[in-house]
Coordinates of C-alpha atoms in Angstrom, one line a residue:
M25 CA -25.5 -33.3 -34.0
G26 CA -23.2 -31.1 -36.0
S27 CA -23.6 -33.2 -39.2
L28 CA -27.4 -32.9 -38.9
A29 CA -27.3 -29.1 -38.6
Q30 CA -26.9 -28.4 -42.3
S31 CA -29.3 -26.2 -44.1
N32 CA -29.8 -28.6 -47.0
N33 CA -31.1 -31.4 -44.7
T34 CA -34.7 -32.3 -43.8
L35 CA -34.9 -33.5 -40.2
V36 CA -37.8 -35.3 -38.7
F37 CA -38.1 -35.9 -34.9
Y38 CA -40.8 -38.3 -33.8
M39 CA -42.4 -37.7 -30.4
G40 CA -40.1 -34.7 -29.7
L41 CA -42.5 -32.2 -28.2
K42 CA -41.0 -32.3 -24.7
Q43 CA -37.4 -32.1 -26.1
S44 CA -38.2 -29.2 -28.6
G45 CA -36.2 -26.7 -26.6
R46 CA -33.1 -29.0 -26.5
I47 CA -33.5 -29.8 -30.2
T48 CA -33.7 -26.1 -31.0
D49 CA -30.7 -25.2 -28.8
K50 CA -28.5 -28.0 -30.2
L51 CA -29.3 -27.3 -33.8
I52 CA -28.6 -23.6 -33.5
T53 CA -25.4 -24.3 -31.4
H54 CA -24.2 -26.6 -34.2
G55 CA -24.7 -24.0 -36.9
L56 CA -28.3 -24.2 -38.2
D57 CA -29.8 -20.8 -38.8
E58 CA -32.4 -19.9 -36.3
N59 CA -34.7 -18.8 -39.1
T60 CA -34.7 -22.2 -40.7
P61 CA -38.4 -23.1 -41.5
C62 CA -39.9 -25.8 -39.3
A63 CA -43.3 -27.3 -38.5
V64 CA -45.0 -29.3 -35.8
I65 CA -47.6 -31.7 -37.1
E66 CA -50.1 -33.0 -34.6
N67 CA -52.2 -36.0 -35.5
G68 CA -50.7 -36.2 -39.0
T69 CA -52.8 -37.7 -41.8
R70 CA -56.0 -37.5 -39.6
K71 CA -58.9 -35.2 -40.1
E72 CA -58.0 -33.5 -36.8
Q73 CA -54.5 -32.8 -38.0
R74 CA -53.1 -29.5 -37.0
V75 CA -49.9 -27.9 -38.4
F76 CA -47.9 -25.2 -36.7
Q77 CA -45.3 -23.5 -38.9
G78 CA -42.6 -21.1 -38.1
A79 CA -38.8 -20.6 -37.7
L80 CA -36.6 -22.9 -35.7
N81 CA -36.3 -20.3 -33.0
T82 CA -40.0 -20.5 -32.4
L83 CA -40.1 -24.3 -32.2
P84 CA -40.5 -24.5 -28.4
Q85 CA -43.5 -22.2 -28.5
M86 CA -45.1 -24.2 -31.4
A87 CA -44.4 -27.4 -29.5
S88 CA -46.1 -26.1 -26.4
E89 CA -49.3 -25.5 -28.3
A90 CA -49.4 -29.0 -29.9
E91 CA -50.5 -32.2 -28.4
S92 CA -48.9 -35.6 -28.8
P93 CA -48.7 -37.5 -31.1
A94 CA -46.7 -35.1 -33.1
L95 CA -43.8 -34.8 -35.5
I96 CA -41.3 -32.0 -35.7
V97 CA -40.0 -31.3 -39.2
V98 CA -37.1 -29.0 -39.7
G99 CA -36.1 -27.8 -43.2
S100 CA -37.3 -25.9 -46.3
V101 CA -39.7 -28.8 -47.2
T102 CA -42.1 -27.4 -44.5
Q103 CA -42.8 -24.4 -46.8
L104 CA -44.7 -26.8 -49.1
H105 CA -47.5 -27.2 -46.5
D106 CA -49.9 -24.6 -48.1
K107 CA -49.4 -26.1 -51.5
L108 CA -49.8 -29.8 -50.5
K109 CA -52.4 -29.8 -47.7
W110 CA -55.1 -32.3 -48.6
F111 CA -57.7 -31.8 -45.9
N112 CA -58.9 -28.4 -47.1

């Protein structure tokens, strides 16, 4: 996990909602800043898609609001959401 917890990486976790607390804890424990941007994407690429954005330390809360199927994305790439959203 330590090699994954680098600020220049983009991490994607498939079907990780139930493990979001553990993912958060492990990434922070291994050195990733708790303020690293992240997103939970529910029903990605569908009209009913919902995106929750925040910092890594808020990931468990965002995950609790989302429904499966969902992706967890960790990294600065999530800050492009407002620029790239194609459903609006």
